[in-house]
mmCIF file of C-alpha atoms in Angstrom:
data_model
loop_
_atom_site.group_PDB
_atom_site.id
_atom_site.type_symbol
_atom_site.label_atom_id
_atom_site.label_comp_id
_atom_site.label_asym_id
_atom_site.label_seq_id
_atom_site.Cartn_x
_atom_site.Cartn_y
_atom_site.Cartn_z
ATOM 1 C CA UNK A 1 11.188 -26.539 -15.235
ATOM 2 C CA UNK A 2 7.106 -26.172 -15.024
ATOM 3 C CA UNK A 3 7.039 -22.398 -13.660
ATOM 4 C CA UNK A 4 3.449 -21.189 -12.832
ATOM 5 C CA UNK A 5 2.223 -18.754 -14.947
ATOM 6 C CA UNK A 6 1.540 -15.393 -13.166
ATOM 7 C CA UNK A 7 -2.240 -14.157 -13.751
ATOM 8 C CA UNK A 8 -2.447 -10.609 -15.071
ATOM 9 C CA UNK A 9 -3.982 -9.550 -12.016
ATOM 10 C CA UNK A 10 -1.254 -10.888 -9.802
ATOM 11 C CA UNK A 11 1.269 -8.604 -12.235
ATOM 12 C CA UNK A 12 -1.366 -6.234 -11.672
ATOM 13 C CA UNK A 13 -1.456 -6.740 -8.038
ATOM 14 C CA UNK A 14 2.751 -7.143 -7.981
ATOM 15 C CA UNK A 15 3.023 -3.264 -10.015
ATOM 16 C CA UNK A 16 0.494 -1.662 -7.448
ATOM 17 C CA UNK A 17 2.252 -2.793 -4.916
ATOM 18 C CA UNK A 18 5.803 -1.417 -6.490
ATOM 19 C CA UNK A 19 4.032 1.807 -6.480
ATOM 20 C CA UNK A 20 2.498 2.305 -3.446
ATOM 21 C CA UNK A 21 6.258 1.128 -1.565
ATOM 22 C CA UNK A 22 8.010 3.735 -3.427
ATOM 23 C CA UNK A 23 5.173 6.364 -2.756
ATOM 24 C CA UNK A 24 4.638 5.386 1.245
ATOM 25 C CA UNK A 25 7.987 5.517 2.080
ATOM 26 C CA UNK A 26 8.941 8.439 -0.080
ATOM 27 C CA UNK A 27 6.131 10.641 1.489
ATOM 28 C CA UNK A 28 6.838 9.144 4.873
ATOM 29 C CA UNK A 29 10.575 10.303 4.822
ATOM 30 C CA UNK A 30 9.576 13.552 3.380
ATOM 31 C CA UNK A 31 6.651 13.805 6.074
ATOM 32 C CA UNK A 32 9.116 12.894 8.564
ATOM 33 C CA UNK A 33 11.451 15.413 7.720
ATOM 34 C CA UNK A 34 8.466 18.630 7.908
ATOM 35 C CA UNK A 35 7.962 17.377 10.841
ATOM 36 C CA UNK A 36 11.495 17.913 12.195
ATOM 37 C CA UNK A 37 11.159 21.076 10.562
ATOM 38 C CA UNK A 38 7.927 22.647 11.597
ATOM 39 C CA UNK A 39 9.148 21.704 15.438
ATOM 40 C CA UNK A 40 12.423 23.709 14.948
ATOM 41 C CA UNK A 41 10.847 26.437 13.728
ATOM 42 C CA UNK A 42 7.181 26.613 14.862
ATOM 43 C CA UNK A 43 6.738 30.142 14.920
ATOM 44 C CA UNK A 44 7.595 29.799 10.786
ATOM 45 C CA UNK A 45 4.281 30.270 8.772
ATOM 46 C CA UNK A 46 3.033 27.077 6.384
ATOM 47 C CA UNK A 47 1.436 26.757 3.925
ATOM 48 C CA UNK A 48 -1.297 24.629 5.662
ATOM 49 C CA UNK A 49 -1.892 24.867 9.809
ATOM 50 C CA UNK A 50 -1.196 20.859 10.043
ATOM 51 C CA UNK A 51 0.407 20.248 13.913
ATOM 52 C CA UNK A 52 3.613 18.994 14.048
ATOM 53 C CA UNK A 53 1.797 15.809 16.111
ATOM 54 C CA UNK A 54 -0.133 14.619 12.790
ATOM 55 C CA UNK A 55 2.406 15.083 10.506
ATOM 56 C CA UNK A 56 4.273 12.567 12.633
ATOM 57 C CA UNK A 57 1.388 10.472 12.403
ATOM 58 C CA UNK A 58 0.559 10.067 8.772
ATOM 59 C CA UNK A 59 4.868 10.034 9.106
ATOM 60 C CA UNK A 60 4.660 6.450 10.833
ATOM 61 C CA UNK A 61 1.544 4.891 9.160
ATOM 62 C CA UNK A 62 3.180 5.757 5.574
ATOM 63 C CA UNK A 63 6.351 4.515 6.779
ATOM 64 C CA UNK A 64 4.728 1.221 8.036
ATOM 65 C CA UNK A 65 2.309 0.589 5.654
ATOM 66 C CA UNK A 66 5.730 1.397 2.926
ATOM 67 C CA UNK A 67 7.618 -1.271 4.686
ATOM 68 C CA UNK A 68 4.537 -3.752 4.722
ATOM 69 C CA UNK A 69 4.027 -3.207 1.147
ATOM 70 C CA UNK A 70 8.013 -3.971 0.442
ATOM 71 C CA UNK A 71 7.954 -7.237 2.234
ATOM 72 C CA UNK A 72 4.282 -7.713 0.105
ATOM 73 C CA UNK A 73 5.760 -6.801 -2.792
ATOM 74 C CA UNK A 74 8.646 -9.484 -2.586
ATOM 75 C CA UNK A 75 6.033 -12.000 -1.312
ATOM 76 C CA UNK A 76 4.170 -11.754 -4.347
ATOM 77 C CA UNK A 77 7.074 -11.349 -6.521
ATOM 78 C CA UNK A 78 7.865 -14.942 -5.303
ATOM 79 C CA UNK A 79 4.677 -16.191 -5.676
ATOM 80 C CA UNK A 80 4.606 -17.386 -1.652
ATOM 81 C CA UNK A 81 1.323 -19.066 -0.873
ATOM 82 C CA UNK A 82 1.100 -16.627 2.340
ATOM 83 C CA UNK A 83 1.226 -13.551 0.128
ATOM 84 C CA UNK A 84 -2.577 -13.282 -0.497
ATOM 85 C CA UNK A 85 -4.152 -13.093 3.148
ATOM 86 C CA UNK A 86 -1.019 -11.119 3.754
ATOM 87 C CA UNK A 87 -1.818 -8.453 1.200
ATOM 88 C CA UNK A 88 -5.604 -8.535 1.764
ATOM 89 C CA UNK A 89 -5.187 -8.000 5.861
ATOM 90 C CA UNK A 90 -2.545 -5.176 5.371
ATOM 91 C CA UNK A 91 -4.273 -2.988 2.331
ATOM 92 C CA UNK A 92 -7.494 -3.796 4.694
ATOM 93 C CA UNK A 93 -6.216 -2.716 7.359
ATOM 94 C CA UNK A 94 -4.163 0.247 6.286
ATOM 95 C CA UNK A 95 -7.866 1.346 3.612
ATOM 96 C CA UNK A 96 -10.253 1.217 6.695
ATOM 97 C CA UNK A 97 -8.030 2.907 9.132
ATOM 98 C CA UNK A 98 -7.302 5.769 6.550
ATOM 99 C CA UNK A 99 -10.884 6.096 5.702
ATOM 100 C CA UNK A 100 -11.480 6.254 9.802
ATOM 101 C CA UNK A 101 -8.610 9.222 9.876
ATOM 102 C CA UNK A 102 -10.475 10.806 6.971
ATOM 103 C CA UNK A 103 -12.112 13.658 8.864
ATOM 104 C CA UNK A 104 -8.500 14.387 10.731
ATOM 105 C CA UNK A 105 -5.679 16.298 10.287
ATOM 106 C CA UNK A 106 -4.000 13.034 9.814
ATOM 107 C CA UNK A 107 -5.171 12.175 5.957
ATOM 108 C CA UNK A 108 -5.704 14.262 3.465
ATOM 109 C CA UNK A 109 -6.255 13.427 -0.395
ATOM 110 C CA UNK A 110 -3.175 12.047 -1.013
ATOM 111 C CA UNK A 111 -3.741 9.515 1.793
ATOM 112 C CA UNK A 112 -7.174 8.526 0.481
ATOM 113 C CA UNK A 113 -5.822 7.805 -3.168
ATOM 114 C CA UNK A 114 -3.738 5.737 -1.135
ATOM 115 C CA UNK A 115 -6.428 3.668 0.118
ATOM 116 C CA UNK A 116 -7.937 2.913 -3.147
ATOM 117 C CA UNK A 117 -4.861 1.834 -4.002
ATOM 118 C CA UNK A 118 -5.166 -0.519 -1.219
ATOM 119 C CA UNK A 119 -8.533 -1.621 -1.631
ATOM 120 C CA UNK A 120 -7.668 -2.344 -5.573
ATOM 121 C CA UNK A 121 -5.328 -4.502 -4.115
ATOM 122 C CA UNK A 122 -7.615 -6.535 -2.382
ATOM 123 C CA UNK A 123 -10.270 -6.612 -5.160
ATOM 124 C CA UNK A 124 -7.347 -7.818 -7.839
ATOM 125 C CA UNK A 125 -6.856 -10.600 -4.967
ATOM 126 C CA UNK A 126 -10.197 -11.798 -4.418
ATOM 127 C CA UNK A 127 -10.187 -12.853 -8.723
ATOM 128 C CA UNK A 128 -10.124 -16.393 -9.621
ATOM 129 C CA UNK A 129 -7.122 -16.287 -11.258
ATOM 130 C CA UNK A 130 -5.074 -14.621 -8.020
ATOM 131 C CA UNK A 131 -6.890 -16.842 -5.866
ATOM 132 C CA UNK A 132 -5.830 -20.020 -8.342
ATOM 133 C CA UNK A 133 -1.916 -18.849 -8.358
ATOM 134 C CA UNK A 134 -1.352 -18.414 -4.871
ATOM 135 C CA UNK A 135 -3.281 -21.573 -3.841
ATOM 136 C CA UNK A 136 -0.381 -23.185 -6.384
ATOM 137 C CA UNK A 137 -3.085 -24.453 -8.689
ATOM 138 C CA UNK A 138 -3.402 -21.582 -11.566
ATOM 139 C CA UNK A 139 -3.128 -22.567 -15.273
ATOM 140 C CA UNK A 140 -2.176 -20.102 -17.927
ATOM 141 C CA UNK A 141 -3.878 -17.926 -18.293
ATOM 142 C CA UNK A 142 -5.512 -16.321 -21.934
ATOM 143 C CA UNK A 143 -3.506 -13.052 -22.718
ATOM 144 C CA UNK A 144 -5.029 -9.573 -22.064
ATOM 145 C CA UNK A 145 -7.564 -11.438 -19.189
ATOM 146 C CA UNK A 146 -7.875 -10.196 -15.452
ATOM 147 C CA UNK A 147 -8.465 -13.967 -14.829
#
């Protein structure tokens, strides 16, 4: 069997990608939920004035962009040709429109750690050696190398 071998900054790519699914869909349930909560009880004082409407926004994109980066994340695992302008149109879309929501209620700091997440995604995607694998043409690569 001649398996490909998997660039360090696909792994790279393929561990981000682990993390930001289990972060974006852990925050988006929990964001969810407060905002069930703060529209049962919205006389109750928080700990930050957010309205109930944005945290059901940054709810939905996490959720989304979670559920984007889960079918990404099994894409890549597979090593699917369709994986790269997959993951470089999602984290590109999901970086610029959090970077747009920046000065809203919607994002916050955790949102915009979020989207350098994302847009290390894309630059691990744009290296010659990610660009090799998922074009089906990479060759081993040396050890300890972002090739």
């Amino acid at each position: 069997m001649n398996a490909r071998t998997r660039p360090s900054s696909v792994t790279a790519v393929l561990v981000l990608l682990i993390l930001i699914t289990l972060y974006q869909l852990g925050a988006g349930g929990l964001a969810l939920l407060g905002g069930f909560a703060a529209q049962a009880a919205p006389s109750m004082p928080t700990a930050t004035e957010v309205p109930p409407w944005a945290i059901f926004v940054a709810a939905a994109v996490a959720l989304v962009y979670g559920a984007a980066s889960l079918a990404l994340t099994v894409m890549v695992a597979r090593g699917r040709p369709a994986a790269r302008p997959a993951a470089l149109g999602v984290n590109a879309v999901y970086g610029v429109g959090i970077l747009a929501l920046a000065f809203t209620p919607v994002a916050g700091l955790p949102e915009l750690v979020a989207a350098a997440f994302a847009f290390t995604v894309i630059a691990l995607l744009y290296s010659g050696g990610a660009r090799a694998y998922f074009a089906g043409s990479a060759s081993p690569a040396a050890p300890g190398t972002l090739a």
